[in-house]
JSON list of C-alpha atoms in Angstrom, two decimals:
[
{"chain": "A", "resi": 870, "resn": "MET", "atom": "CA", "xyz": [3.36, -7.30, 78.97]},
{"chain": "A", "resi": 871, "resn": "GLN", "atom": "CA", "xyz": [7.13, -7.55, 79.48]},
{"chain": "A", "resi": 872, "resn": "VAL", "atom": "CA", "xyz": [7.26, -4.11, 81.05]},
{"chain": "A", "resi": 873, "resn": "SER", "atom": "CA", "xyz": [4.65, -4.98, 83.67]},
{"chain": "A", "resi": 874, "resn": "ARG", "atom": "CA", "xyz": [6.48, -8.13, 84.80]},
{"chain": "A", "resi": 875, "resn": "PRO", "atom": "CA", "xyz": [10.20, -7.30, 84.98]},
{"chain": "A", "resi": 876, "resn": "THR", "atom": "CA", "xyz": [11.20, -10.37, 87.01]},
{"chain": "A", "resi": 877, "resn": "LEU", "atom": "CA", "xyz": [9.62, -12.71, 84.48]},
{"chain": "A", "resi": 878, "resn": "PHE", "atom": "CA", "xyz": [11.31, -10.80, 81.66]},
{"chain": "A", "resi": 879, "resn": "LYS", "atom": "CA", "xyz": [14.70, -11.00, 83.41]},
{"chain": "A", "resi": 880, "resn": "ARG", "atom": "CA", "xyz": [14.31, -14.75, 83.96]},
{"chain": "A", "resi": 881, "resn": "ALA", "atom": "CA", "xyz": [13.31, -15.32, 80.34]},
{"chain": "A", "resi": 882, "resn": "MET", "atom": "CA", "xyz": [16.38, -13.47, 79.07]},
{"chain": "A", "resi": 883, "resn": "ARG", "atom": "CA", "xyz": [18.83, -15.97, 80.56]},
{"chain": "A", "resi": 884, "resn": "ARG", "atom": "CA", "xyz": [18.61, -18.42, 77.67]},
{"chain": "A", "resi": 885, "resn": "PHE", "atom": "CA", "xyz": [18.06, -17.72, 73.99]},
{"chain": "A", "resi": 886, "resn": "SER", "atom": "CA", "xyz": [14.61, -18.47, 72.65]},
{"chain": "A", "resi": 887, "resn": "VAL", "atom": "CA", "xyz": [13.09, -18.15, 69.21]},
{"chain": "A", "resi": 888, "resn": "ALA", "atom": "CA", "xyz": [10.27, -16.26, 70.94]},
{"chain": "A", "resi": 889, "resn": "TRP", "atom": "CA", "xyz": [12.63, -13.29, 71.23]},
{"chain": "A", "resi": 890, "resn": "TRP", "atom": "CA", "xyz": [11.71, -12.52, 67.63]},
{"chain": "A", "resi": 891, "resn": "ALA", "atom": "CA", "xyz": [8.33, -11.40, 68.97]},
{"chain": "A", "resi": 892, "resn": "TYR", "atom": "CA", "xyz": [10.04, -8.21, 70.19]},
{"chain": "A", "resi": 893, "resn": "SER", "atom": "CA", "xyz": [11.18, -7.19, 66.72]},
{"chain": "A", "resi": 894, "resn": "PHE", "atom": "CA", "xyz": [7.80, -7.15, 64.98]},
{"chain": "A", "resi": 895, "resn": "PRO", "atom": "CA", "xyz": [5.95, -4.63, 67.19]},
{"chain": "A", "resi": 896, "resn": "LEU", "atom": "CA", "xyz": [9.07, -2.48, 67.35]},
{"chain": "A", "resi": 897, "resn": "THR", "atom": "CA", "xyz": [9.29, -2.40, 63.55]},
{"chain": "A", "resi": 898, "resn": "VAL", "atom": "CA", "xyz": [5.60, -1.54, 63.22]},
{"chain": "A", "resi": 899, "resn": "LEU", "atom": "CA", "xyz": [6.08, 1.24, 65.78]},
{"chain": "A", "resi": 900, "resn": "ALA", "atom": "CA", "xyz": [9.02, 2.60, 63.76]},
{"chain": "A", "resi": 901, "resn": "LEU", "atom": "CA", "xyz": [6.94, 2.53, 60.58]},
{"chain": "A", "resi": 902, "resn": "ALA", "atom": "CA", "xyz": [4.08, 4.32, 62.31]},
{"chain": "A", "resi": 903, "resn": "ALA", "atom": "CA", "xyz": [6.52, 6.94, 63.60]},
{"chain": "A", "resi": 904, "resn": "ALA", "atom": "CA", "xyz": [7.81, 7.42, 60.03]},
{"chain": "A", "resi": 905, "resn": "GLU", "atom": "CA", "xyz": [4.29, 8.04, 58.74]},
{"chain": "A", "resi": 906, "resn": "TYR", "atom": "CA", "xyz": [3.60, 10.40, 61.63]},
{"chain": "A", "resi": 907, "resn": "ALA", "atom": "CA", "xyz": [6.83, 12.33, 60.98]},
{"chain": "A", "resi": 908, "resn": "GLN", "atom": "CA", "xyz": [5.89, 12.75, 57.32]},
{"chain": "A", "resi": 909, "resn": "GLU", "atom": "CA", "xyz": [2.46, 14.04, 58.30]},
{"chain": "A", "resi": 910, "resn": "VAL", "atom": "CA", "xyz": [3.39, 16.57, 60.97]},
{"chain": "A", "resi": 911, "resn": "ARG", "atom": "CA", "xyz": [6.86, 17.58, 59.71]},
{"chain": "A", "resi": 912, "resn": "GLU", "atom": "CA", "xyz": [8.26, 18.49, 63.12]},
{"chain": "A", "resi": 913, "resn": "VAL", "atom": "CA", "xyz": [11.81, 17.96, 64.34]},
{"chain": "A", "resi": 914, "resn": "ALA", "atom": "CA", "xyz": [10.72, 15.98, 67.41]},
{"chain": "A", "resi": 915, "resn": "ALA", "atom": "CA", "xyz": [8.72, 13.56, 65.28]},
{"chain": "A", "resi": 916, "resn": "SER", "atom": "CA", "xyz": [11.67, 13.09, 62.94]},
{"chain": "A", "resi": 917, "resn": "VAL", "atom": "CA", "xyz": [14.00, 12.42, 65.86]},
{"chain": "A", "resi": 918, "resn": "LEU", "atom": "CA", "xyz": [11.55, 9.88, 67.28]},
{"chain": "A", "resi": 919, "resn": "MET", "atom": "CA", "xyz": [11.26, 8.22, 63.87]},
{"chain": "A", "resi": 920, "resn": "LEU", "atom": "CA", "xyz": [15.03, 7.99, 63.50]},
{"chain": "A", "resi": 921, "resn": "ALA", "atom": "CA", "xyz": [15.53, 6.63, 67.02]},
{"chain": "A", "resi": 922, "resn": "LEU", "atom": "CA", "xyz": [12.87, 3.96, 66.58]},
{"chain": "A", "resi": 923, "resn": "ALA", "atom": "CA", "xyz": [14.18, 2.99, 63.15]},
{"chain": "A", "resi": 924, "resn": "ILE", "atom": "CA", "xyz": [17.74, 2.62, 64.48]},
{"chain": "A", "resi": 925, "resn": "LEU", "atom": "CA", "xyz": [16.50, 0.63, 67.47]},
{"chain": "A", "resi": 926, "resn": "SER", "atom": "CA", "xyz": [14.43, -1.62, 65.22]},
{"chain": "A", "resi": 927, "resn": "VAL", "atom": "CA", "xyz": [17.38, -2.34, 62.95]},
{"chain": "A", "resi": 928, "resn": "ALA", "atom": "CA", "xyz": [19.69, -2.95, 65.91]},
{"chain": "A", "resi": 929, "resn": "VAL", "atom": "CA", "xyz": [17.27, -5.36, 67.56]},
{"chain": "A", "resi": 930, "resn": "THR", "atom": "CA", "xyz": [16.70, -7.24, 64.30]},
{"chain": "A", "resi": 931, "resn": "LEU", "atom": "CA", "xyz": [20.44, -7.54, 63.61]},
{"chain": "A", "resi": 932, "resn": "ALA", "atom": "CA", "xyz": [21.10, -8.70, 67.18]},
{"chain": "A", "resi": 933, "resn": "LEU", "atom": "CA", "xyz": [18.37, -11.30, 66.89]},
{"chain": "A", "resi": 934, "resn": "MET", "atom": "CA", "xyz": [19.83, -12.51, 63.60]},
{"chain": "A", "resi": 935, "resn": "VAL", "atom": "CA", "xyz": [23.26, -12.91, 65.21]},
{"chain": "A", "resi": 936, "resn": "PHE", "atom": "CA", "xyz": [21.87, -14.66, 68.29]},
{"chain": "A", "resi": 937, "resn": "THR", "atom": "CA", "xyz": [19.77, -16.96, 66.11]},
{"chain": "A", "resi": 938, "resn": "VAL", "atom": "CA", "xyz": [22.77, -17.98, 64.01]},
{"chain": "A", "resi": 939, "resn": "LEU", "atom": "CA", "xyz": [24.97, -18.51, 67.06]},
{"chain": "A", "resi": 940, "resn": "ARG", "atom": "CA", "xyz": [22.38, -20.41, 69.09]},
{"chain": "A", "resi": 941, "resn": "THR", "atom": "CA", "xyz": [20.67, -22.44, 66.36]},
{"chain": "A", "resi": 942, "resn": "ASN", "atom": "CA", "xyz": [22.96, -25.35, 67.08]},
{"chain": "A", "resi": 943, "resn": "ASP", "atom": "CA", "xyz": [21.52, -25.50, 70.61]},
{"chain": "A", "resi": 944, "resn": "LEU", "atom": "CA", "xyz": [17.96, -25.58, 69.28]},
{"chain": "A", "resi": 945, "resn": "LEU", "atom": "CA", "xyz": [18.41, -28.37, 66.73]},
{"chain": "A", "resi": 946, "resn": "PRO", "atom": "CA", "xyz": [18.47, -32.04, 67.75]},
{"chain": "A", "resi": 947, "resn": "HIS", "atom": "CA", "xyz": [21.90, -33.67, 67.57]},
{"chain": "A", "resi": 948, "resn": "ASP", "atom": "CA", "xyz": [20.51, -37.02, 66.47]},
{"chain": "A", "resi": 949, "resn": "ASP", "atom": "CA", "xyz": [19.07, -35.81, 63.17]},
{"chain": "A", "resi": 950, "resn": "PRO", "atom": "CA", "xyz": [18.28, -38.87, 60.99]},
{"chain": "A", "resi": 951, "resn": "PHE", "atom": "CA", "xyz": [18.60, -36.79, 57.83]},
{"chain": "A", "resi": 952, "resn": "SER", "atom": "CA", "xyz": [22.11, -35.57, 58.47]},
{"chain": "A", "resi": 953, "resn": "CYS", "atom": "CA", "xyz": [24.66, -37.43, 56.40]},
{"chain": "A", "resi": 954, "resn": "PRO", "atom": "CA", "xyz": [27.98, -38.49, 57.85]},
{"chain": "A", "resi": 955, "resn": "PRO", "atom": "CA", "xyz": [31.02, -37.39, 55.89]},
{"chain": "A", "resi": 956, "resn": "LEU", "atom": "CA", "xyz": [32.01, -39.75, 53.09]},
{"chain": "A", "resi": 957, "resn": "ALA", "atom": "CA", "xyz": [35.07, -41.89, 53.85]},
{"chain": "A", "resi": 958, "resn": "ARG", "atom": "CA", "xyz": [37.58, -42.30, 51.05]}
]
């Protein structure tokens, strides 16, 4: 879907969204499928494809983890009734 609508994809990439995690799951499944395929056919090209997809999957997941940690503050409400103010001594 994102490939067929590049302008929508470019516009959606301007701000961080939790929906970005939707990219990591199909990519990881594709890497796992490539690993099973490489084990079955035992060809160099399949192994290279498996390695490339596995590295890409790990890189995307790590990047999403970093972006999530850095941008979580923007996603949470600042008037949280459960947050406790620091104790005054």
